[in-house]
Amino acid sequence: METIGIRVRFAPSPTGPLHLGGVRTALYNYLFAKQTNGKFILRIEDTDQNRFVPGAEEYIIKSLQWCGLEFDEDLTKGGPCAPYKQSERSAIYKDYIKILLDKGHAYLAFDTASELEEARNKFSTGHEQFQYGIKTRMLMKNSLSMTTDEVKSRIDRGDRYVVRILIPENQTILFTDLIRGEVNVLSDSLDDKVLFKSDGLPTYHLANVVDDYLMKITHVIRGEEWLPSAPMHLLLYRFFGWEGSMPQFAHLPLILKPDGNGKLSKRDGDRLGFPVFPMEWKDPLANEVSHGYKEDGYLPEAFINMIALLGWNPGTEQEIFSMQELIEAFSIDRINKSGAKYDPAKAKWFNHKYIQLKTDEELFTYLDPVLKANGISADREFVLRAISLVKERVELLPDLWKNTVFFFRAPESYDQNVKQKIWTDATPVIIEEFANLVGNIQQFDNEHLHNIIQEFTASRKIKTGQLMNPLRLLVVGSNQGPGMMDIAVLLGRDIFLERIKKGLRNI
Ligand code: GLU
């Protein structure tokens, strides 16, 4: 594979937050750039002012930072092809639309919204939608159907117009998609898409192609939803005479719902209880807050690892990949053609695995602020030991607090369902006798506790559970948590006995 000169871009439109699919597109571009020593570029495609959503651009940038996807060229870093925001490049597109008009590959169209609506009603049949194009364009109000004088007088009187691509008849458009193989389309099936709007800004199609060319993009890796536009983009390259430097295309498969078919949507996340956005998104228009992986307690490394395997496979059994390993293993030919089903349980599985790879010290940095926020000041060593006891049960970062809270606070209530199952009339006496023994052992450690439990349960002829389950309920408040002796030893004899006493009074 070529190792120099690769340039790829992630080109989001700031019309809302970044979806899982968007993160995956950015990631695959990043991996491909890094493994070939190429450049990874961020370009903001914001020429559709009607769909502008405040905060979306900042959100996208922050989310990608959280994921660890750093760009080589972007809005803040700049680069040889700046500016990297299309709304700041509007003068450039004017020159290029002029070239297409001069060469006769585009034309002016004056049709008003109501005229277009009328055409849609008139020409759409049950199975065929109206297309502004080869069959209909001469029936519409444009510079092809009108005389030069008519066009001129309309422009002079200030009529609004758009510029449309003139799709040629009967041309074969053929290209090789790196994932889908050969794509073959007849030009007649395409419509005369708008390239330039009456507001003086280009549409996505024109700006995207012009910028990919000017930014010397070598590979366009993007979502499958853009596959239908690719033939038209190819025509644009042809019209401009840029076919020789056209990028290669790779259209990524969809990310599908966990259940059933179809594209994964925010609604699926809401319905099944998982986020579809990397970070929490506060929608300024709908006044609604959506969950994010970050705030739900996922580690960015786990999130990225999970996303990487949604649609790509390494061809081996390996599932855990660091970013560096992903860079080394990634290849476009191992991207699947068909959609990838999102699996929320697998996302948690990855997070659990990555949490196990963290040291107790690293997890301390997550737990410590939570303790402080809850007004708890605990000895660092104590917190570290609590973390090491619960770590293997932690799936999401907030579980660290949920699973250690009883180390810092005595239970305020006792799970009544558990009580019903384990508590008998004999229990209080058993516990009191045991507590007395514990008060007298020489050393309060696992070994001494173990011995005394053995002796006590044998002499009382009871099962270990008859002692340990009630003890846990009194000390923890539930039937959860790590080994009971570990809990007792970490809490220390005084607190352990105090909780038992208090528990017996209150349960
Ligand atoms: N602006 C387009 C988007 O939001 C980019 C598509 C492309 O990568 O060409 O997805």
Coordinates of C-alpha atoms and ligand atoms in Angstrom, one line a residue:
M1 CA 0.0 0.0 0.0
E2 CA 1.1 3.5 -0.7
T3 CA 2.5 5.0 2.5
I4 CA 2.7 8.7 1.6
G5 CA 0.3 11.3 0.4
I6 CA -2.9 9.8 1.7
R7 CA -5.3 12.5 2.7
V8 CA -8.8 11.8 4.2
R9 CA -11.4 14.0 5.7
F10 CA -14.2 13.8 8.1
A11 CA -16.8 16.3 6.8
P12 CA -19.7 16.6 9.2
S13 CA -22.6 19.0 8.8
P14 CA -23.4 20.8 12.1
T15 CA -27.1 19.9 11.8
G16 CA -27.2 18.1 15.1
P17 CA -25.0 15.9 17.4
L18 CA -22.7 13.2 16.2
H19 CA -24.4 9.8 16.0
L20 CA -22.5 6.5 16.6
G21 CA -22.3 6.1 12.8
G22 CA -20.6 9.5 12.5
V23 CA -18.0 8.6 15.1
R24 CA -17.3 5.3 13.2
T25 CA -16.9 7.2 9.9
A26 CA -14.4 9.6 11.7
L27 CA -12.6 6.6 13.3
Y28 CA -12.2 4.6 10.1
N29 CA -10.8 7.7 8.3
Y30 CA -8.5 8.3 11.3
L31 CA -7.2 4.7 11.3
F32 CA -6.6 4.7 7.6
A33 CA -4.7 8.0 7.7
K34 CA -2.6 7.0 10.7
Q35 CA -1.6 3.6 9.3
T36 CA -0.5 5.1 6.0
N37 CA 1.2 8.2 7.6
G38 CA -1.4 10.3 5.9
K39 CA -3.3 13.3 7.0
F40 CA -6.7 13.3 8.7
I41 CA -8.7 16.5 8.1
L42 CA -11.8 18.0 9.6
R43 CA -14.0 20.0 7.3
I44 CA -17.2 21.6 8.5
E45 CA -19.9 21.4 5.9
D46 CA -22.2 24.2 6.9
T47 CA -23.6 25.6 3.7
D48 CA -27.1 24.6 4.5
Q49 CA -28.1 27.5 6.7
N50 CA -31.7 26.2 7.2
R51 CA -30.4 23.2 9.0
F52 CA -27.9 25.0 11.2
V53 CA -28.2 23.9 14.9
P54 CA -26.4 26.1 17.5
G55 CA -23.8 24.2 19.4
A56 CA -23.6 21.3 17.0
E57 CA -20.2 22.2 15.6
E58 CA -18.7 22.6 19.1
Y59 CA -20.3 19.4 20.2
I60 CA -18.9 17.4 17.2
I61 CA -15.4 18.8 17.9
K62 CA -15.5 18.0 21.6
S63 CA -16.9 14.5 21.1
L64 CA -14.1 13.7 18.7
Q65 CA -11.6 15.0 21.1
W66 CA -13.1 12.8 23.8
C67 CA -12.7 9.8 21.5
G68 CA -9.0 10.7 21.0
L69 CA -9.4 11.3 17.3
E70 CA -7.0 14.2 16.7
F71 CA -6.9 16.0 13.3
D72 CA -3.9 17.0 11.4
E73 CA -5.7 19.9 9.8
D74 CA -8.8 21.6 11.2
L75 CA -10.4 24.9 12.2
T76 CA -8.0 25.6 15.0
K77 CA -4.9 24.0 13.8
G78 CA -5.3 25.4 10.3
G79 CA -3.3 23.8 7.4
P80 CA -2.4 24.3 3.8
C81 CA -6.0 24.2 2.6
A82 CA -7.6 26.6 5.2
P83 CA -10.3 27.7 5.8
Y84 CA -11.8 24.3 6.8
K85 CA -15.3 25.6 7.2
Q86 CA -17.4 25.8 4.1
S87 CA -19.2 28.9 5.1
E88 CA -15.9 30.7 5.1
R89 CA -15.1 29.5 1.6
S90 CA -18.2 30.8 -0.2
A91 CA -16.1 32.9 -2.7
I92 CA -14.4 29.8 -3.9
Y93 CA -17.6 28.0 -4.9
K94 CA -18.7 31.0 -7.0
D95 CA -15.7 30.6 -9.2
Y96 CA -16.4 26.9 -9.7
I97 CA -20.1 27.2 -10.5
K98 CA -19.1 29.7 -13.1
I99 CA -16.8 27.2 -14.7
L100 CA -19.7 24.7 -15.0
L101 CA -22.0 27.3 -16.4
D102 CA -19.5 28.5 -18.9
K103 CA -18.8 24.9 -20.0
G104 CA -22.6 24.2 -20.3
H105 CA -22.7 21.6 -17.6
A106 CA -25.0 23.6 -15.5
Y107 CA -28.0 25.9 -16.0
L108 CA -30.1 28.5 -14.2
A109 CA -33.5 27.5 -12.9
F110 CA -36.1 30.0 -11.8
D111 CA -38.9 27.7 -10.7
T112 CA -40.6 28.9 -7.5
A113 CA -41.5 26.6 -4.7
S114 CA -45.1 26.5 -5.8
E115 CA -44.2 25.8 -9.4
L116 CA -42.0 22.9 -8.2
E117 CA -44.9 21.6 -6.1
E118 CA -47.2 21.8 -9.1
A119 CA -44.7 19.8 -11.2
R120 CA -44.5 17.2 -8.5
N121 CA -48.2 16.8 -8.4
K122 CA -48.5 16.8 -12.2
F123 CA -45.7 14.4 -13.1
S124 CA -45.5 12.0 -10.2
T125 CA -47.3 8.7 -10.9
G126 CA -47.9 5.8 -8.5
H127 CA -44.5 4.3 -9.1
E128 CA -42.5 7.2 -10.3
Q129 CA -41.6 10.4 -8.5
F130 CA -41.2 13.6 -10.3
Q131 CA -37.5 14.2 -11.2
Y132 CA -36.2 17.5 -12.4
G133 CA -34.1 16.2 -15.2
I134 CA -33.8 14.7 -18.7
K135 CA -37.5 14.1 -19.2
T136 CA -38.9 17.2 -17.6
R137 CA -36.4 20.0 -17.6
M138 CA -37.7 21.6 -20.9
L139 CA -41.1 21.9 -19.3
M140 CA -39.7 23.9 -16.4
K141 CA -38.6 27.5 -16.0
N142 CA -34.9 27.5 -16.7
S143 CA -32.2 28.8 -18.9
L144 CA -32.6 25.8 -21.2
S145 CA -36.3 26.2 -21.8
M146 CA -36.3 30.0 -22.0
T147 CA -34.8 32.4 -24.5
T148 CA -31.6 34.3 -23.6
D149 CA -33.6 37.6 -23.4
E150 CA -36.1 36.1 -21.0
V151 CA -33.4 34.8 -18.8
K152 CA -31.7 38.2 -18.8
S153 CA -34.8 40.1 -18.0
R154 CA -35.6 37.7 -15.1
I155 CA -32.1 38.2 -13.7
D156 CA -32.3 42.0 -14.2
R157 CA -35.6 42.2 -12.3
G158 CA -34.1 40.3 -9.5
D159 CA -35.9 36.9 -9.8
R160 CA -34.3 34.3 -7.5
Y161 CA -32.7 31.3 -9.2
V162 CA -30.7 28.3 -8.4
V163 CA -28.0 26.5 -10.5
R164 CA -28.7 22.9 -11.5
I165 CA -26.3 20.3 -12.9
L166 CA -27.1 19.3 -16.5
I167 CA -27.1 15.6 -16.4
P168 CA -26.0 14.2 -19.7
E169 CA -28.1 11.5 -21.5
N170 CA -27.1 8.0 -21.9
Q171 CA -23.7 8.0 -20.2
T172 CA -22.4 5.2 -18.2
I173 CA -20.9 6.1 -14.8
L174 CA -18.7 3.4 -13.5
F175 CA -16.5 3.4 -10.5
T176 CA -15.1 0.9 -8.0
D177 CA -16.1 1.4 -4.5
L178 CA -13.5 0.0 -2.1
I179 CA -16.1 -1.8 -0.1
R180 CA -18.9 -2.5 -2.6
G181 CA -16.9 -3.2 -5.7
E182 CA -18.0 -2.1 -9.1
V183 CA -20.8 0.5 -9.2
N184 CA -22.4 1.0 -12.5
V185 CA -25.1 3.7 -13.1
L186 CA -26.7 5.1 -16.2
S187 CA -26.8 8.9 -16.1
D188 CA -30.5 8.9 -17.2
S189 CA -31.5 7.7 -13.7
L190 CA -30.0 10.9 -12.1
D191 CA -31.7 14.2 -11.6
D192 CA -30.5 17.7 -12.2
K193 CA -29.6 18.4 -8.6
V194 CA -29.2 21.9 -7.4
L195 CA -25.6 22.8 -7.1
F196 CA -25.9 26.4 -6.1
K197 CA -28.8 28.0 -4.1
S198 CA -30.4 31.4 -4.4
D199 CA -28.9 32.4 -1.1
G200 CA -25.5 32.5 -2.8
L201 CA -24.2 29.4 -1.2
P202 CA -23.4 26.0 -2.8
T203 CA -25.3 22.9 -1.9
Y204 CA -23.5 20.0 -0.3
H205 CA -22.7 18.3 -3.6
L206 CA -20.8 21.2 -5.2
A207 CA -19.0 22.2 -2.1
N208 CA -18.1 18.7 -1.2
V209 CA -16.6 17.8 -4.6
V210 CA -14.8 21.2 -5.0
D211 CA -13.3 20.9 -1.5
D212 CA -12.3 17.3 -1.9
Y213 CA -10.4 18.3 -5.0
L214 CA -8.9 21.5 -3.6
M215 CA -7.9 19.7 -0.3
K216 CA -6.3 16.9 -2.4
I217 CA -8.4 14.2 -0.7
T218 CA -7.3 10.8 -1.9
H219 CA -10.0 8.6 -0.3
V220 CA -13.5 9.4 0.6
I221 CA -14.7 7.1 3.4
R222 CA -18.2 7.9 4.3
G223 CA -21.6 6.5 5.2
E224 CA -23.7 4.4 2.8
E225 CA -26.4 7.1 2.7
W226 CA -24.0 9.0 0.3
L227 CA -23.7 6.2 -2.2
P228 CA -26.6 7.4 -4.4
S229 CA -24.9 10.8 -4.7
A230 CA -21.5 9.4 -5.7
P231 CA -22.4 9.0 -9.5
M232 CA -23.3 12.6 -9.6
H233 CA -20.1 13.6 -7.8
L234 CA -18.2 11.6 -10.4
L235 CA -19.9 13.5 -13.2
L236 CA -18.8 16.7 -11.5
Y237 CA -15.2 15.5 -11.5
R238 CA -15.6 14.7 -15.2
F239 CA -17.1 18.1 -16.0
F240 CA -14.3 20.0 -14.2
G241 CA -11.7 17.8 -15.9
W242 CA -10.5 16.4 -12.6
E243 CA -11.0 12.7 -13.2
G244 CA -7.3 12.0 -13.0
S245 CA -7.2 13.2 -9.4
M246 CA -10.5 11.8 -8.3
P247 CA -10.5 10.3 -4.8
Q248 CA -11.3 6.6 -4.3
F249 CA -14.6 5.9 -2.6
A250 CA -15.5 3.7 0.3
H251 CA -19.1 3.7 1.5
L252 CA -19.5 2.3 4.9
P253 CA -22.4 0.0 5.8
L254 CA -25.2 1.1 8.1
I255 CA -25.3 0.6 11.8
L256 CA -28.5 -1.3 12.5
K257 CA -30.9 -1.5 15.4
P258 CA -30.2 -4.2 18.0
D259 CA -33.6 -5.7 17.4
G260 CA -35.3 -5.9 14.0
N261 CA -34.1 -4.3 10.8
G262 CA -33.3 -0.8 9.9
K263 CA -30.9 2.0 10.8
L264 CA -30.1 2.6 14.4
S265 CA -31.9 5.7 15.5
K266 CA -32.0 7.9 18.6
R267 CA -35.5 6.5 19.3
D268 CA -34.0 3.0 19.5
G269 CA -31.6 4.2 22.1
D270 CA -34.4 5.8 24.1
R271 CA -36.6 2.8 23.8
L272 CA -33.9 0.3 24.8
G273 CA -32.0 2.5 27.2
F274 CA -28.6 3.2 25.6
P275 CA -27.0 6.3 24.2
V276 CA -26.5 6.8 20.5
F277 CA -24.4 9.9 21.0
P278 CA -20.8 10.0 22.3
M279 CA -21.5 12.8 24.7
E280 CA -24.6 14.2 26.3
W281 CA -26.4 16.4 23.9
K282 CA -28.7 19.3 25.0
D283 CA -30.9 20.0 22.0
P284 CA -31.3 23.8 22.0
L285 CA -34.3 23.6 19.7
A286 CA -36.3 20.8 21.3
N287 CA -35.2 21.6 24.8
E288 CA -34.3 18.0 25.4
V289 CA -31.3 16.2 26.8
S290 CA -30.0 13.0 25.3
H291 CA -27.6 10.6 27.1
G292 CA -24.0 10.2 26.0
Y293 CA -21.5 7.4 26.4
K294 CA -19.1 9.7 28.3
E295 CA -21.6 10.8 31.0
D296 CA -23.0 7.3 31.3
G297 CA -19.6 6.1 32.4
Y298 CA -18.0 4.6 29.3
L299 CA -14.2 4.9 28.9
P300 CA -13.3 6.5 25.5
E301 CA -11.0 3.6 24.7
A302 CA -13.8 1.1 25.3
F303 CA -16.2 3.1 23.2
I304 CA -13.7 3.4 20.3
N305 CA -12.9 -0.4 20.5
M306 CA -16.6 -1.2 20.3
I307 CA -17.3 1.2 17.5
A308 CA -14.3 -0.1 15.5
L309 CA -15.7 -3.6 15.4
L310 CA -19.2 -2.4 14.2
G311 CA -18.7 -3.2 10.5
W312 CA -15.1 -4.1 10.5
N313 CA -13.5 -7.4 11.6
P314 CA -9.8 -8.1 12.0
G315 CA -10.1 -11.6 10.6
T316 CA -9.0 -13.1 14.0
E317 CA -10.6 -13.8 17.3
Q318 CA -9.0 -10.7 18.9
E319 CA -11.6 -8.3 20.3
I320 CA -9.7 -6.0 22.6
F321 CA -7.7 -3.4 20.6
S322 CA -5.8 -0.4 21.8
M323 CA -5.9 2.6 19.3
Q324 CA -2.4 1.7 18.2
E325 CA -3.4 -1.9 17.6
L326 CA -6.4 -0.7 15.6
I327 CA -4.2 1.5 13.5
E328 CA -2.0 -1.5 12.7
A329 CA -4.8 -4.0 12.1
F330 CA -7.4 -1.9 10.2
S331 CA -7.9 -2.4 6.6
I332 CA -10.7 -1.3 4.3
D333 CA -11.0 -4.7 2.7
R334 CA -12.2 -6.1 6.0
I335 CA -15.1 -3.7 6.2
N336 CA -18.4 -5.7 5.7
K337 CA -20.8 -4.9 3.0
S338 CA -23.8 -5.5 5.1
G339 CA -25.1 -3.5 8.0
A340 CA -23.7 -4.1 11.5
K341 CA -26.2 -4.7 14.3
Y342 CA -25.5 -2.6 17.4
D343 CA -25.4 -4.6 20.6
P344 CA -25.7 -2.6 23.8
A345 CA -24.7 -5.5 26.0
K346 CA -21.5 -5.9 24.0
A347 CA -20.8 -2.2 24.6
K348 CA -21.0 -2.7 28.3
W349 CA -18.8 -5.8 28.0
F350 CA -16.1 -3.8 26.3
N351 CA -16.3 -1.2 29.1
H352 CA -16.1 -3.8 31.8
K353 CA -13.0 -5.2 30.1
Y354 CA -11.3 -1.8 29.9
I355 CA -12.1 -1.0 33.5
Q356 CA -10.3 -4.2 34.5
L357 CA -7.3 -2.9 32.7
K358 CA -7.2 0.3 34.7
T359 CA -5.1 0.4 37.9
D360 CA -6.8 1.1 41.2
E361 CA -5.0 4.5 41.2
E362 CA -6.6 5.3 37.8
L363 CA -10.0 4.4 39.0
F364 CA -9.4 6.4 42.2
T365 CA -9.3 9.5 40.0
Y366 CA -12.8 8.8 38.9
L367 CA -14.2 7.9 42.3
D368 CA -12.4 10.6 44.3
P369 CA -14.5 13.6 42.9
V370 CA -17.7 11.6 43.5
L371 CA -16.7 11.0 47.1
K372 CA -15.9 14.7 47.6
A373 CA -19.2 15.7 45.9
N374 CA -21.0 13.5 48.5
G375 CA -19.1 15.1 51.4
I376 CA -17.0 12.0 52.1
S377 CA -13.4 12.4 53.1
A378 CA -11.8 9.0 53.3
D379 CA -8.2 7.9 53.5
R380 CA -6.7 7.3 50.1
E381 CA -5.5 3.8 51.0
F382 CA -8.9 2.9 52.3
V383 CA -10.5 4.0 49.0
L384 CA -7.9 2.2 46.9
R385 CA -8.6 -1.0 48.8
A386 CA -12.4 -0.6 48.4
I387 CA -11.8 -0.1 44.6
S388 CA -9.8 -3.3 44.4
L389 CA -12.5 -5.2 46.1
V390 CA -15.3 -4.1 43.8
K391 CA -13.5 -3.5 40.5
E392 CA -14.5 -6.8 38.9
R393 CA -18.1 -5.9 39.3
V394 CA -17.8 -2.5 37.7
E395 CA -19.3 -2.2 34.2
L396 CA -19.8 1.6 34.0
L397 CA -17.9 4.2 35.9
P398 CA -20.8 5.2 38.2
D399 CA -20.9 1.6 39.4
L400 CA -17.7 2.4 41.2
W401 CA -19.6 4.6 43.6
K402 CA -22.7 2.4 43.7
N403 CA -20.6 -0.6 44.6
T404 CA -18.4 1.1 47.2
V405 CA -20.9 3.5 48.9
F406 CA -21.5 1.1 51.8
F407 CA -17.8 1.3 52.7
F408 CA -18.3 5.0 53.4
R409 CA -21.8 5.1 54.7
A410 CA -23.7 2.8 57.0
P411 CA -26.9 1.5 55.4
E412 CA -29.9 3.6 56.1
S413 CA -32.3 0.9 55.1
Y414 CA -32.3 -2.9 54.8
D415 CA -33.5 -4.7 51.7
Q416 CA -36.8 -6.2 52.9
N417 CA -37.0 -8.8 50.1
V418 CA -33.6 -10.1 51.2
K419 CA -34.6 -10.1 54.8
Q420 CA -37.7 -12.1 54.1
K421 CA -35.6 -14.8 52.5
I422 CA -32.8 -15.1 55.1
W423 CA -34.0 -13.8 58.5
T424 CA -35.5 -16.2 61.0
D425 CA -36.5 -15.8 64.7
A426 CA -33.1 -17.3 65.6
T427 CA -31.1 -14.9 63.6
P428 CA -30.7 -12.0 66.2
V429 CA -29.3 -14.4 68.8
I430 CA -26.9 -16.0 66.4
I431 CA -25.7 -12.6 65.3
E432 CA -25.3 -11.3 68.9
E433 CA -23.3 -14.3 70.0
F434 CA -21.1 -14.0 67.0
A435 CA -20.6 -10.3 67.5
N436 CA -19.4 -11.1 71.1
L437 CA -16.9 -13.6 69.8
V438 CA -15.6 -11.1 67.3
G439 CA -15.1 -8.5 70.0
N440 CA -12.7 -10.9 71.7
I441 CA -10.5 -12.3 68.8
Q442 CA -6.9 -11.2 69.0
Q443 CA -6.6 -10.0 65.6
F444 CA -9.3 -8.8 63.2
D445 CA -8.1 -10.2 59.9
N446 CA -9.3 -12.6 57.3
E447 CA -7.5 -15.6 58.9
H448 CA -8.9 -15.0 62.4
L449 CA -12.3 -14.2 61.1
H450 CA -12.3 -17.3 59.0
N451 CA -11.4 -19.5 61.9
I452 CA -14.0 -18.1 64.2
I453 CA -16.7 -18.4 61.7
Q454 CA -15.8 -22.1 61.2
E455 CA -15.8 -22.8 64.9
F456 CA -19.0 -20.8 65.6
T457 CA -21.1 -22.3 62.8
A458 CA -19.9 -25.8 63.7
S459 CA -20.6 -25.5 67.4
R460 CA -24.0 -23.9 66.7
K461 CA -24.7 -26.5 64.0
I462 CA -25.8 -23.9 61.5
K463 CA -24.9 -23.4 57.8
T464 CA -22.4 -20.6 57.1
G465 CA -25.1 -18.8 55.1
Q466 CA -27.3 -18.6 58.2
L467 CA -24.6 -16.4 59.7
M468 CA -23.1 -14.6 56.7
N469 CA -26.3 -13.6 54.9
P470 CA -27.8 -11.7 57.8
L471 CA -24.4 -10.2 58.6
R472 CA -24.2 -8.8 55.0
L473 CA -27.7 -7.4 55.3
L474 CA -26.8 -5.6 58.5
V475 CA -23.5 -4.3 57.3
V476 CA -24.2 -3.6 53.6
G477 CA -28.0 -3.2 53.6
S478 CA -28.5 -5.7 50.8
N479 CA -27.2 -9.1 49.5
Q480 CA -24.6 -7.3 47.3
G481 CA -20.9 -6.7 47.4
P482 CA -17.6 -8.5 47.5
G483 CA -16.7 -11.2 50.0
M484 CA -18.1 -10.6 53.5
M485 CA -14.8 -11.1 55.3
D486 CA -13.1 -8.7 53.0
I487 CA -15.7 -6.1 53.7
A488 CA -15.5 -6.6 57.5
V489 CA -11.7 -6.4 57.5
L490 CA -11.6 -3.2 55.4
L491 CA -14.3 -1.6 57.6
G492 CA -12.4 -2.5 60.7
R493 CA -13.7 -4.2 63.8
D494 CA -15.3 -1.1 65.4
I495 CA -17.3 -0.1 62.4
F496 CA -18.2 -3.7 61.7
L497 CA -19.6 -4.2 65.2
E498 CA -21.3 -0.8 65.3
R499 CA -23.2 -1.6 62.1
I500 CA -24.3 -4.9 63.5
K501 CA -25.6 -3.3 66.6
K502 CA -27.3 -0.5 64.8
G503 CA -28.7 -3.0 62.2
L504 CA -30.2 -5.2 64.9
R505 CA -31.9 -2.2 66.4
N506 CA -33.3 -0.9 63.1
I507 CA -34.0 -3.8 60.8
Ligands
GLU1 N1 -21.5 16.7 5.1 C1 -21.8 15.3 4.8 C2 -22.3 14.7 6.1 O1 -22.8 15.3 6.9 C3 -20.5 14.6 4.4 C4 -20.7 13.5 3.5 C5 -19.4 13.1 2.9 O2 -18.5 12.7 3.6 O3 -19.2 13.3 1.7 O4 -22.4 13.5 6.3

